[in-house]
Coordinates of N, CA and C in Angstrom, one line a residue:
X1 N -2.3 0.8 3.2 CA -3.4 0.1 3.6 C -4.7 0.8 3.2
X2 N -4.9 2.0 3.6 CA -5.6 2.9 3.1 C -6.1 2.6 1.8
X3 N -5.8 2.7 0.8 CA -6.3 2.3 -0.7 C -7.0 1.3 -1.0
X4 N -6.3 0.0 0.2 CA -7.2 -1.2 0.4 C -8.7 -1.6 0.5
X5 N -9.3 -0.1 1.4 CA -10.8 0.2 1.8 C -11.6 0.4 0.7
X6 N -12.4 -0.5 1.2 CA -13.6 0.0 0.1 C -15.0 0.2 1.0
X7 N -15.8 1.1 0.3 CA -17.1 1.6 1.2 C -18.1 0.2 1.2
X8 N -18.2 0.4 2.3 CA -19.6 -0.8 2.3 C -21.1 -0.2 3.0
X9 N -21.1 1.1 4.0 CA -22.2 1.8 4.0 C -21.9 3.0 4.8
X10 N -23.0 3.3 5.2 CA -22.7 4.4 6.3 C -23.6 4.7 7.5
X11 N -22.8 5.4 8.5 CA -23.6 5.7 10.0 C -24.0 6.9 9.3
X12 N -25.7 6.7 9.7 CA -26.1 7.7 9.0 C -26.9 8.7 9.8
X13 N -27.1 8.4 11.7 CA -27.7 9.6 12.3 C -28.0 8.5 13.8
X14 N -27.8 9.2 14.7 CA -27.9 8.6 16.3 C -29.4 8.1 16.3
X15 N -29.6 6.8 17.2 CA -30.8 6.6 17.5 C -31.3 6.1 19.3
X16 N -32.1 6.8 19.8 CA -32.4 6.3 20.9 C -31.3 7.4 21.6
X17 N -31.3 7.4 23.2 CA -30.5 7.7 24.2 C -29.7 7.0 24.5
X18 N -29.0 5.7 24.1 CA -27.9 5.1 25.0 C -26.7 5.2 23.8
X19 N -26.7 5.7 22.6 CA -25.4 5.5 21.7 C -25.6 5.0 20.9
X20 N -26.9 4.3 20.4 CA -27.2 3.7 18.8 C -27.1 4.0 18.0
X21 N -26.4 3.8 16.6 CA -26.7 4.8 15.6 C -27.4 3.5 14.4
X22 N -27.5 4.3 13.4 CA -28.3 4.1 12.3 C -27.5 4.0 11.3
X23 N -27.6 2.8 10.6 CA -26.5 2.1 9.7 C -27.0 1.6 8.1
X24 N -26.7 2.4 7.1 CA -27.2 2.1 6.0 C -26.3 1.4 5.4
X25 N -26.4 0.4 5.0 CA -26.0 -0.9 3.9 C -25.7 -0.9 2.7
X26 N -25.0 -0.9 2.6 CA -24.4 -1.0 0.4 C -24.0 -2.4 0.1
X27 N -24.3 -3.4 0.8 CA -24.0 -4.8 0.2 C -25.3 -5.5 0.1
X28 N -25.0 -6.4 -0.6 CA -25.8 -7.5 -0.8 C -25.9 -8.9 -0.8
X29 N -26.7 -9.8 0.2 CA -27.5 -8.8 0.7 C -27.5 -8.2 1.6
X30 N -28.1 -6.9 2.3 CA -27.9 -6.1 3.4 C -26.9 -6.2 4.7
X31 N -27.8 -7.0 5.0 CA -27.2 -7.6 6.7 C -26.0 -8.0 6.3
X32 N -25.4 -8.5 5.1 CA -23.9 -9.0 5.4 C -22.7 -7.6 5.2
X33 N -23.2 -6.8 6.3 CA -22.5 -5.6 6.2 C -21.7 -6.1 7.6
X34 N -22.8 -6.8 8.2 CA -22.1 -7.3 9.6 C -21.1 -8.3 9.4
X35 N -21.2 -9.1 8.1 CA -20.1 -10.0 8.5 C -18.7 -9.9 8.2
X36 N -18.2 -8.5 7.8 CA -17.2 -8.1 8.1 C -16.7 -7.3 8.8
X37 N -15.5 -7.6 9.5 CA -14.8 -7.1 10.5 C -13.5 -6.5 10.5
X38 N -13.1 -6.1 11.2 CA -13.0 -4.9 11.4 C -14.0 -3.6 10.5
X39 N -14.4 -2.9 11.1 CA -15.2 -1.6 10.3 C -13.7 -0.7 10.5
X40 N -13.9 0.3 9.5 CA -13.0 1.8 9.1 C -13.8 2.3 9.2
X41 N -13.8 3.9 9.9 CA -15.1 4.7 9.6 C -14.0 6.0 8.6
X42 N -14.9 6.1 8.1 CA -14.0 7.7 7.5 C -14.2 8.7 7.6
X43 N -13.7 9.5 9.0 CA -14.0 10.5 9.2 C -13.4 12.0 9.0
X44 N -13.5 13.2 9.8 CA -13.5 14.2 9.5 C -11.1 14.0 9.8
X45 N -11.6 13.7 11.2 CA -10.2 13.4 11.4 C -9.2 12.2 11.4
X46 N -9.5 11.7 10.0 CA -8.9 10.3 9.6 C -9.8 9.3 9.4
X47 N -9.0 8.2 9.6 CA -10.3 6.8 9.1 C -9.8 5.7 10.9
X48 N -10.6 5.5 11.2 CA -10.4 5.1 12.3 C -11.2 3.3 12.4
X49 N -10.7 2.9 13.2 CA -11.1 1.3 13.5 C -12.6 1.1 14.5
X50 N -13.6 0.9 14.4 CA -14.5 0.6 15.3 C -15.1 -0.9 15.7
X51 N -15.2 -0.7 17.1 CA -15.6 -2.3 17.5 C -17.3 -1.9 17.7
X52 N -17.6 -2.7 16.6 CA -19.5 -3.3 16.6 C -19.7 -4.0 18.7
X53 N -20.6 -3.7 19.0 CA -20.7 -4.5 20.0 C -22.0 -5.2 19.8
X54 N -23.2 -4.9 19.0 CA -24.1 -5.4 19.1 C -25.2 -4.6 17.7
X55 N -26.0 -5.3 16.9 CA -26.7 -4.5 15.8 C -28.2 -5.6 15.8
X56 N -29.1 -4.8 15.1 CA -30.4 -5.5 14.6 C -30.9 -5.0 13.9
X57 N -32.3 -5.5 13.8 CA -33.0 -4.8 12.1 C -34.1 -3.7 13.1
X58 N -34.2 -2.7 12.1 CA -34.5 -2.0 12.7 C -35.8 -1.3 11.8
X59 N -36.9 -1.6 10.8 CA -37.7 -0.4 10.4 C -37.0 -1.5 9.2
X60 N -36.7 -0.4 8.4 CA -36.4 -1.3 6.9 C -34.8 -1.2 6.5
X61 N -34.0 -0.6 7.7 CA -32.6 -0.9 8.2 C -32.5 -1.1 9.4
X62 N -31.3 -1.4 10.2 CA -30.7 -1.7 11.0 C -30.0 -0.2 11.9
X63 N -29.6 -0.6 13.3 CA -29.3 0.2 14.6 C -28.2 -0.7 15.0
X64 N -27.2 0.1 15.2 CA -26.0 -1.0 16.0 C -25.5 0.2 17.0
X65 N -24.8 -0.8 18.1 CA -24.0 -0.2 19.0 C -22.2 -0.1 19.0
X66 N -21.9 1.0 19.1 CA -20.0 1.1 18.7 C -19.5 1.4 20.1
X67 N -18.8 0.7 20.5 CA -17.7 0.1 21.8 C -17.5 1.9 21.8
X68 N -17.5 2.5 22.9 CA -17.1 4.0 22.7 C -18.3 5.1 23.1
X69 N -19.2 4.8 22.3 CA -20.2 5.3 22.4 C -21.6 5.2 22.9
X70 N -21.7 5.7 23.7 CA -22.9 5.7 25.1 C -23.9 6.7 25.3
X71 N -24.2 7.7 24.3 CA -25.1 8.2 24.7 C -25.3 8.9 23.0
X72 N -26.9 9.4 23.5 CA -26.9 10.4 22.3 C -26.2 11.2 21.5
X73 N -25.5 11.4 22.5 CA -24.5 13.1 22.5 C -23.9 12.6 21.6
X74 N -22.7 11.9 22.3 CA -21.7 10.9 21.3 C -21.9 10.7 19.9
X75 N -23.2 9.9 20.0 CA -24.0 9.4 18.3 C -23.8 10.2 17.4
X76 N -24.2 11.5 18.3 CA -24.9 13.0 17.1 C -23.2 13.2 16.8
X77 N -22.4 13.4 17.7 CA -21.1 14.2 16.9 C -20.2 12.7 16.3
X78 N -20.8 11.9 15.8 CA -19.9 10.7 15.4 C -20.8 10.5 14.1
X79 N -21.8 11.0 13.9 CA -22.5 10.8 12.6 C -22.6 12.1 11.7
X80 N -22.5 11.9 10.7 CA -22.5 11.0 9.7 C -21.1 10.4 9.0
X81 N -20.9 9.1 8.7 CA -19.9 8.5 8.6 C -19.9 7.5 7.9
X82 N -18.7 7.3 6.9 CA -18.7 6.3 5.7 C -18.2 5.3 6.6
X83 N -18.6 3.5 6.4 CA -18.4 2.3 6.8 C -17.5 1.6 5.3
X84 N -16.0 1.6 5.9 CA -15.2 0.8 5.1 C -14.8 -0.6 5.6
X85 N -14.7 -1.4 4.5 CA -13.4 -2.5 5.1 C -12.4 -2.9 3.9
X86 N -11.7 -4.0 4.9 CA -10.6 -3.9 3.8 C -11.0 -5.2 2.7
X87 N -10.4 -5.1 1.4 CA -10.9 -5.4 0.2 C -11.1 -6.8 0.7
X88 N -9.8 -7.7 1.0 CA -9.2 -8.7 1.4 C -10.5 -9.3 2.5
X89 N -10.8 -8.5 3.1 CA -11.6 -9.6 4.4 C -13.0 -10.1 3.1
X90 N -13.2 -9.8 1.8 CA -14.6 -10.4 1.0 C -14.3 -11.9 0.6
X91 N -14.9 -12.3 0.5 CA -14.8 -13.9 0.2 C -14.6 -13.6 -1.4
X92 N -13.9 -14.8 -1.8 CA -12.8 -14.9 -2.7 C -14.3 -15.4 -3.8
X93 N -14.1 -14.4 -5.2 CA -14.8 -15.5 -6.5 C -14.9 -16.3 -7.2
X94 N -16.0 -16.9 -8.0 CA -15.6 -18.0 -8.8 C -15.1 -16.9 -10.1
X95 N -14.4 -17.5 -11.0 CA -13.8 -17.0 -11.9 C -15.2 -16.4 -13.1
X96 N -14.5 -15.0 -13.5 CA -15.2 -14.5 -14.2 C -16.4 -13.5 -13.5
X97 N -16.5 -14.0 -12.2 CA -17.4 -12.7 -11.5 C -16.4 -11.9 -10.8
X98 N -17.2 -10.7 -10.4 CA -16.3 -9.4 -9.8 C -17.2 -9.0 -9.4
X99 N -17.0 -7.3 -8.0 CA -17.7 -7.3 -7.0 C -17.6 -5.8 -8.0
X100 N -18.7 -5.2 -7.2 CA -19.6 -4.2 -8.4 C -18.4 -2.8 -8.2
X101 N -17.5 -2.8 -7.0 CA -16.4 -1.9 -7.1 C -15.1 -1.7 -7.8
X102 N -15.2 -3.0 -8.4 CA -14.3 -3.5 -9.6 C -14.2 -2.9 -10.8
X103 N -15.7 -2.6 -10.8 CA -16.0 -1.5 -12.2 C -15.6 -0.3 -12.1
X104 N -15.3 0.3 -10.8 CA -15.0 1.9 -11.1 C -13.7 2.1 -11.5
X105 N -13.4 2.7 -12.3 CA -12.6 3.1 -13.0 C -12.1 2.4 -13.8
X106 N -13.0 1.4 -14.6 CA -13.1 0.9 -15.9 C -13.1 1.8 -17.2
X107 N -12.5 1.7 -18.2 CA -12.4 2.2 -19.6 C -13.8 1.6 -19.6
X108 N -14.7 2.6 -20.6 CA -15.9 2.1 -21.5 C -16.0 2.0 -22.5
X109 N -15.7 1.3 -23.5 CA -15.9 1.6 -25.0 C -17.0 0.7 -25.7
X110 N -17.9 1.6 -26.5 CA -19.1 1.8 -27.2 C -18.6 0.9 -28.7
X111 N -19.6 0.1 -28.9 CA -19.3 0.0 -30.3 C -20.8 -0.1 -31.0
X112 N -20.9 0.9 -31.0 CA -22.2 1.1 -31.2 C -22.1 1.7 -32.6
X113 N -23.7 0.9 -33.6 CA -23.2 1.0 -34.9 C -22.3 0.5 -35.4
X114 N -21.0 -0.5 -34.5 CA -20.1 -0.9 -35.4 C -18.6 0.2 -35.5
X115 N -18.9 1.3 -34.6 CA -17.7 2.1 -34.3 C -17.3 2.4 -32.9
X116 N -16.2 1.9 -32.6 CA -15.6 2.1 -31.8 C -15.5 3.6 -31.4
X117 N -15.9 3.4 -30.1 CA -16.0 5.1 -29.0 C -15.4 5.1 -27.7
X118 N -14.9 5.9 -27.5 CA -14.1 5.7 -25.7 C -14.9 6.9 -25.5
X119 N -16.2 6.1 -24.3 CA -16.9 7.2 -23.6 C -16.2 7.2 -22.4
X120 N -15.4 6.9 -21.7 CA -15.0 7.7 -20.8 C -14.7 6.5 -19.4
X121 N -14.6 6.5 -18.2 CA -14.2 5.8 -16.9 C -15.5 5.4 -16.1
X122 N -15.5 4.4 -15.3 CA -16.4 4.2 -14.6 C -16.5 5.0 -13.2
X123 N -17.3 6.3 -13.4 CA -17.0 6.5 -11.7 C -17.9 5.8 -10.3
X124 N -18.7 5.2 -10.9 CA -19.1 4.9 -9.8 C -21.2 3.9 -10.6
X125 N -21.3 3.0 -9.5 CA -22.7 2.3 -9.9 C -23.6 3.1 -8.7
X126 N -24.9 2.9 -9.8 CA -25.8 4.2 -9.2 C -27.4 2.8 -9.2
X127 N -27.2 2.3 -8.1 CA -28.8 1.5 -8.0 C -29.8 2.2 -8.6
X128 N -30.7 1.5 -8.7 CA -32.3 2.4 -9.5 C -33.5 1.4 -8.9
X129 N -33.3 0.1 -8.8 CA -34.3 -0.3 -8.3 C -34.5 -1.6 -9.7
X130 N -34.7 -1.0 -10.8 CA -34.7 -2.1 -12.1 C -33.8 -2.9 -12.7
X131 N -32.4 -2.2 -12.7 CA -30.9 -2.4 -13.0 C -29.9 -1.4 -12.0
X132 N -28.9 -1.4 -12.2 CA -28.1 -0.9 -11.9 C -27.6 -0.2 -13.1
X133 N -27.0 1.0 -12.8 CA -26.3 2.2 -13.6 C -24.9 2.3 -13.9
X134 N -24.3 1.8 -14.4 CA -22.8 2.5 -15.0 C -23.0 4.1 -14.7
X135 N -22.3 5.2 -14.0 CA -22.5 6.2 -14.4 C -20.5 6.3 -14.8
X136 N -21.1 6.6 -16.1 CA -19.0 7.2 -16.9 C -19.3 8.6 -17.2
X137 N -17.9 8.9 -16.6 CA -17.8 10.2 -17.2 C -16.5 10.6 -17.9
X138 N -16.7 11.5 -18.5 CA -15.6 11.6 -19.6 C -14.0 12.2 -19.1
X139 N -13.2 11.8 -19.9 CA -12.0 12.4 -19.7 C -11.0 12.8 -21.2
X140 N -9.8 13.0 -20.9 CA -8.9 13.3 -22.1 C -9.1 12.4 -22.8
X141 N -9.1 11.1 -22.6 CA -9.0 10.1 -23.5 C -10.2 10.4 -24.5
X142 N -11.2 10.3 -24.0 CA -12.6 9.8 -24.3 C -13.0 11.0 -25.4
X143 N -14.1 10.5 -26.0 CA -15.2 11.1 -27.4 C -15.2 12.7 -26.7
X144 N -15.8 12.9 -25.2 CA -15.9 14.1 -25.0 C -15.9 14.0 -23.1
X145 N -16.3 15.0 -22.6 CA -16.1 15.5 -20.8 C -17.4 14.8 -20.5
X146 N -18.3 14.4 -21.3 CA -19.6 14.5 -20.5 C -19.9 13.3 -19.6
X147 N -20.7 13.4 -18.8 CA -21.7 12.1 -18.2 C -22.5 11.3 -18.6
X148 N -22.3 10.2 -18.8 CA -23.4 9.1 -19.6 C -23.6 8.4 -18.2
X149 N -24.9 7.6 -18.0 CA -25.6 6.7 -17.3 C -26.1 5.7 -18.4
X150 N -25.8 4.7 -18.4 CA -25.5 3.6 -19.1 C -26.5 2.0 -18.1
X151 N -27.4 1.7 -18.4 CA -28.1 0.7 -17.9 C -27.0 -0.5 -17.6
X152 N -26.9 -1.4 -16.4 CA -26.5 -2.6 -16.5 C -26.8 -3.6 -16.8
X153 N -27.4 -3.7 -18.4 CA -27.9 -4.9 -18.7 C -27.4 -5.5 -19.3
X154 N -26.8 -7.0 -19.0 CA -25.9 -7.6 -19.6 C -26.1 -8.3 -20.6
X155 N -25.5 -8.6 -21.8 CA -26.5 -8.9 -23.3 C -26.9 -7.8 -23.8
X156 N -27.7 -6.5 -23.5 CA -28.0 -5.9 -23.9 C -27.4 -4.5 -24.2
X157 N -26.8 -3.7 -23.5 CA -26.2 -2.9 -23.1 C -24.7 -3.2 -22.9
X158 N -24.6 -3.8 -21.7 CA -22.9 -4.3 -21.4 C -22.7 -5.6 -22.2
X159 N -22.2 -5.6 -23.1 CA -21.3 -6.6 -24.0 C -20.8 -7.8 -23.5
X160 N -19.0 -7.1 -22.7 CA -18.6 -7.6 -22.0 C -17.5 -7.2 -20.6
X161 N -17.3 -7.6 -19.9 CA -16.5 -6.9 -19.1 C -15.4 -7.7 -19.3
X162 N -13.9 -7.0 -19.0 CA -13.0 -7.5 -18.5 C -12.3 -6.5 -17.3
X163 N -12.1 -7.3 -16.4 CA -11.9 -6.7 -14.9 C -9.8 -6.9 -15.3
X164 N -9.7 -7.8 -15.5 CA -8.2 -7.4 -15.7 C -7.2 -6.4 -16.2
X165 N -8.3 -6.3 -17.4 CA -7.6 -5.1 -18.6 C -8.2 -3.7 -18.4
X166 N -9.6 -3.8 -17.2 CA -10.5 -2.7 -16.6 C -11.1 -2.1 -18.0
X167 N -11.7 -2.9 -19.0 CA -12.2 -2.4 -19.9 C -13.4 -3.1 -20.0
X168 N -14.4 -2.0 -20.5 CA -16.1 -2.8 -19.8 C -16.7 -2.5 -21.8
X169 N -17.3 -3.3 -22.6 CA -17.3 -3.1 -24.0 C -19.1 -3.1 -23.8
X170 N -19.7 -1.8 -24.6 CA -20.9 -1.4 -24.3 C -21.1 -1.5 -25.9
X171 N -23.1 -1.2 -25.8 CA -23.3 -1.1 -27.0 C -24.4 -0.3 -26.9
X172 N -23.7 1.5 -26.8 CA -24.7 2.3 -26.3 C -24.0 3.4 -27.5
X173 N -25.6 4.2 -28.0 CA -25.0 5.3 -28.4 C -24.3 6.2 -28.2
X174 N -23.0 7.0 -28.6 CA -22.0 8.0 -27.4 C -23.3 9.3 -27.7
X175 N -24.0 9.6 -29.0 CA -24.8 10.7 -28.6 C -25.9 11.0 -27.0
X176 N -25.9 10.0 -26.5 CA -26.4 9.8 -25.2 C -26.1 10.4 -24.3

């Protein structure tokens, strides 16, 4: 079941005196970090189940309360902490979209210039604010070991994806 989890954000530091902590978001948009249930936290000693009892907006994130924890004290040794759930609880797509975790550990291949390049795996999407980032890095397979950061511009850059075959077809130079 474990493998099932995927990160959705993290407790990122106690707030107030009664047990609140401070909850950073990786979905979009934001707030629907709440509308999944059960939370995983991933911690030092395992991944464990937590009950939300109550959250709000807080500043330009959100504060919630976890069934358990009641005071500062608590907060401070329970943070910092990744917020998982399981794949399954995301509402199902229309065909041909995929959820931005789909891409990691995608094949990338460049045909840039008209030649086929295997830069390397998706390890992970890196927000920026203007697009989002492919960051691949390289492996045996691939042109070489390095890191490319690769824009998410679709048309422009990403070609096309296919999430079945986990191959993402770019049109970037591998000198990059």
């Amino acid at each position: 079941m474990m493998s099932n989890l995927i990160n959705v954000g993290r407790v990122t530091g106690a707030h107030g005196i009664k047990g609140w902590v401070k909850i950073h978001s990786q979905t979009e948009p934001s707030e629907n970090i709440f509308n999944y249930q059960p939370w995983y936290v991933k911690t030092a000693h395992g991944v464990k189940v937590i009950e939300l009892l109550e959250w709000r907006n807080h500043g330009k994130g959100y504060v919630a309360q976890i069934k358990g924890i009641e005071d500062r004290n608590q907060a401070e040794a329970f943070c910092p902490v990744v917020i998982a759930i399981e794949k399954n609880s995301l509402p199902n797509l229309e065909k041909n979209d995929f959820y931005w975790f789909d891409l990691e550990g995608c094949r990338v291949i460049s045909a840039f210039d008209d030649v086929k390049t295997d830069l390397g795996l998706v390890s992970r999407i890196m927000p920026t604010g203007a697009n989002d980032v492919l960051v691949v890095v390289g492996d045996d397979q691939s042109v070489d070991l390095g890191e490319r950061l690769i824009p998410y511009v679709l048309g422009q850059f990403v070609i096309n994806v296919n999430i079945e075959e986990k191959i993402i077809d770019v049109d970037w130079d591998p000198t990059f």
